[in-house]
Structure formats: C-alpha cells, structure tokens
C-alpha cells in the first residue's frame, strides 16, 4: 500500500470579530473566486510560434529549449503568494477592490516573468550565431517577444 499522500496548504489570516459580517465576507471572496489572472505572451501567430520554439526548443532545427514562461511562473510564485497572504484580508473585509487585487497579482507575475526573460543564459548560443550577434544576452534580439509578455484578468 502506498504511503499517505502529502498535501500542503496555506491559510489566510482573516480575523473575525463581532463587527464582521460573514455574508459580506463570503460575497467578497466569491467575487475573487470567479476570476483568475493569466500571465503569458499575447500576440499574432508568428510571435506565438517564436515563443513556442523558445519555450520548448526544436529538435529539427537544433534549437535548445530556453523556457521563459515556465521558469518565470516558478520564480514569480513566491512573490505572488507572499503578496496574496498579506493582502487577502482587506479584500475579504471589503477594504480593497477585487479587480485591483487581481491587477496587482498580474503586475507582480508579469514583472518577475520579464526579469526572468532578461536573465536567461542557458543553454549558451551556438558558436555560429554568437559570432553574428552582439552581446551575451540570449533572447535580447526578441524585443517583440519580450514586449508581448502581459497579464489578463479573466472569468473562470
């Protein structure tokens, strides 16, 4: 028999007292639960193809994967989680708007993903391409791709 499945949960520190109105708190949290933030790139088909090649690589063209969205997601998770834990109470109590809360989550994730995009150094450039290219930054020539990284708030 397999071992017990380990789960990890985090809880928000929302304090209730005699002045708290539970239906209002539930309504605010339900508004939040109906939305989600998508952080990624947005553009035309050519840009999507370039992003896909950078993210997953191309065996046929011998282009290695240089993931910027997947690694950006991992690197932004801690910052987003920390911000959400400290700011969920004002949303629950109605002191902060749900859309402004989600907008800030998107801004944090987008900023961290852009910073990750600028930091990518592995795998190194091929020697042939490195001779033609100036500088050491790998994805710096893809300014359109960098500028297409954005966030959108959508309904679930």
Short mmCIF file of C-alpha atoms in Angstrom, two decimals:
data_model
loop_
_atom_site.label_atom_id
_atom_site.label_comp_id
_atom_site.label_asym_id
_atom_site.label_seq_id
_atom_site.Cartn_x
_atom_site.Cartn_y
_atom_site.Cartn_z
CA UNK A 1 0.00 0.00 0.00
CA UNK A 2 1.34 3.39 -0.95
CA UNK A 3 2.15 5.93 1.73
CA UNK A 4 -0.20 8.70 2.65
CA UNK A 5 -0.36 11.50 0.15
CA UNK A 6 1.34 14.62 1.42
CA UNK A 7 -0.52 17.84 0.90
CA UNK A 8 0.48 21.36 1.64
CA UNK A 9 -1.95 24.12 2.38
CA UNK A 10 -1.67 27.74 3.31
CA UNK A 11 -4.27 29.71 5.12
CA UNK A 12 -5.02 33.38 5.08
CA UNK A 13 -5.12 35.11 8.43
CA UNK A 14 -8.60 36.59 8.40
CA UNK A 15 -9.78 37.51 11.86
CA UNK A 16 -13.48 37.62 12.61
CA UNK A 17 -14.98 39.57 15.47
CA UNK A 18 -18.45 40.74 16.48
CA UNK A 19 -18.40 43.57 13.90
CA UNK A 20 -17.59 41.25 10.98
CA UNK A 21 -20.50 40.48 8.70
CA UNK A 22 -19.93 36.95 7.42
CA UNK A 23 -22.25 37.14 4.35
CA UNK A 24 -20.34 40.21 3.12
CA UNK A 25 -17.02 38.41 3.57
CA UNK A 26 -18.35 35.38 1.67
CA UNK A 27 -19.64 37.63 -1.13
CA UNK A 28 -16.24 39.33 -1.48
CA UNK A 29 -14.40 36.01 -1.56
CA UNK A 30 -16.90 34.60 -4.08
CA UNK A 31 -16.16 37.56 -6.38
CA UNK A 32 -12.48 36.72 -6.07
CA UNK A 33 -13.07 33.01 -6.72
CA UNK A 34 -14.84 33.75 -10.02
CA UNK A 35 -11.79 35.42 -11.58
CA UNK A 36 -8.24 34.36 -12.40
CA UNK A 37 -5.10 36.02 -13.73
CA UNK A 38 -3.35 34.70 -16.85
CA UNK A 39 0.28 35.74 -17.23
CA UNK A 40 1.98 34.97 -20.52
CA UNK A 41 2.54 36.30 -24.00
CA UNK A 42 -0.09 37.70 -26.28
CA UNK A 43 0.43 38.33 -29.98
CA UNK A 44 0.00 37.09 -33.53
CA UNK A 45 0.68 33.59 -34.91
CA UNK A 46 4.32 34.34 -35.79
CA UNK A 47 5.06 35.57 -32.29
CA UNK A 48 3.32 32.52 -30.80
CA UNK A 49 5.47 30.24 -32.97
CA UNK A 50 8.67 32.02 -31.87
CA UNK A 51 7.60 31.80 -28.22
CA UNK A 52 6.85 28.09 -28.63
CA UNK A 53 10.28 27.43 -30.13
CA UNK A 54 11.99 29.33 -27.31
CA UNK A 55 9.89 27.62 -24.66
CA UNK A 56 10.18 24.03 -25.91
CA UNK A 57 13.05 24.07 -28.45
CA UNK A 58 13.15 22.50 -31.89
CA UNK A 59 14.89 19.16 -32.46
CA UNK A 60 14.67 19.54 -36.24
CA UNK A 61 16.43 22.92 -36.30
CA UNK A 62 18.71 22.00 -33.35
CA UNK A 63 17.41 24.86 -31.20
CA UNK A 64 17.55 24.10 -27.46
CA UNK A 65 14.68 24.98 -25.16
CA UNK A 66 15.07 28.29 -23.34
CA UNK A 67 11.94 28.35 -21.23
CA UNK A 68 10.98 31.83 -20.09
CA UNK A 69 7.28 31.39 -19.31
CA UNK A 70 7.54 28.15 -17.31
CA UNK A 71 10.55 29.31 -15.32
CA UNK A 72 9.00 32.77 -14.95
CA UNK A 73 5.93 31.14 -13.44
CA UNK A 74 8.07 29.29 -10.90
CA UNK A 75 10.07 32.39 -10.00
CA UNK A 76 7.00 34.61 -9.61
CA UNK A 77 5.04 32.14 -7.46
CA UNK A 78 6.77 33.08 -4.20
CA UNK A 79 6.29 36.83 -4.70
CA UNK A 80 2.65 36.42 -5.68
CA UNK A 81 1.98 34.07 -2.76
CA UNK A 82 3.56 36.46 -0.27
CA UNK A 83 1.57 39.43 -1.61
CA UNK A 84 -1.70 37.47 -1.58
CA UNK A 85 -1.18 36.30 2.02
CA UNK A 86 -0.59 39.85 3.22
CA UNK A 87 -3.42 41.45 1.22
CA UNK A 88 -6.25 38.93 1.26
CA UNK A 89 -7.71 40.32 4.50
CA UNK A 90 -8.57 43.76 3.02
CA UNK A 91 -10.27 42.01 0.08
CA UNK A 92 -12.28 39.76 2.40
CA UNK A 93 -13.31 42.72 4.56
CA UNK A 94 -14.24 44.83 1.54
CA UNK A 95 -11.50 47.43 2.05
CA UNK A 96 -9.80 46.54 -1.27
CA UNK A 97 -11.45 46.02 -4.64
CA UNK A 98 -11.17 42.51 -6.11
CA UNK A 99 -10.09 43.80 -9.53
CA UNK A 100 -7.29 45.95 -8.08
CA UNK A 101 -6.16 42.95 -6.03
CA UNK A 102 -6.02 40.74 -9.13
CA UNK A 103 -4.37 43.52 -11.16
CA UNK A 104 -1.56 43.70 -8.61
CA UNK A 105 -1.14 39.91 -8.77
CA UNK A 106 -0.81 40.23 -12.55
CA UNK A 107 1.71 43.07 -12.30
CA UNK A 108 3.88 41.08 -9.88
CA UNK A 109 3.81 37.99 -12.10
CA UNK A 110 4.48 39.97 -15.26
CA UNK A 111 7.41 41.82 -13.67
CA UNK A 112 9.01 38.60 -12.41
CA UNK A 113 8.50 36.89 -15.79
CA UNK A 114 10.10 39.83 -17.62
CA UNK A 115 13.04 39.78 -15.21
CA UNK A 116 13.42 36.05 -15.84
CA UNK A 117 13.28 36.65 -19.61
CA UNK A 118 16.22 39.06 -19.33
CA UNK A 119 18.24 36.63 -17.17
CA UNK A 120 18.21 33.55 -19.41
CA UNK A 121 21.78 32.44 -20.10
CA UNK A 122 21.49 28.66 -20.55
CA UNK A 123 21.92 26.87 -22.87
CA UNK A 124 24.55 29.09 -24.49
CA UNK A 125 24.31 30.37 -28.04
CA UNK A 126 25.74 28.28 -30.85
CA UNK A 127 29.22 29.49 -31.92
CA UNK A 128 27.97 30.40 -35.42
CA UNK A 129 25.13 32.56 -34.11
CA UNK A 130 27.28 34.05 -31.33
CA UNK A 131 29.72 35.44 -33.93
CA UNK A 132 26.92 37.29 -35.72
CA UNK A 133 25.20 38.53 -32.59
CA UNK A 134 26.46 41.31 -30.36
CA UNK A 135 26.27 40.93 -26.61
CA UNK A 136 25.86 37.91 -24.38
CA UNK A 137 22.14 38.05 -23.62
CA UNK A 138 20.40 35.21 -25.39
CA UNK A 139 16.86 36.45 -26.04
CA UNK A 140 17.63 40.18 -26.24
CA UNK A 141 17.09 40.26 -30.03
CA UNK A 142 13.48 39.21 -29.47
CA UNK A 143 12.23 42.60 -28.25
CA UNK A 144 8.78 41.94 -29.76
CA UNK A 145 8.55 38.73 -27.78
CA UNK A 146 9.60 40.49 -24.58
CA UNK A 147 7.07 43.27 -25.15
CA UNK A 148 4.28 40.74 -25.69
CA UNK A 149 4.53 39.37 -22.13
CA UNK A 150 1.43 40.59 -20.34
CA UNK A 151 -1.30 39.64 -17.90
CA UNK A 152 -5.07 39.41 -18.32
CA UNK A 153 -7.83 39.01 -15.74
CA UNK A 154 -10.50 36.58 -16.96
CA UNK A 155 -13.58 34.80 -15.65
CA UNK A 156 -13.06 31.18 -14.61
#
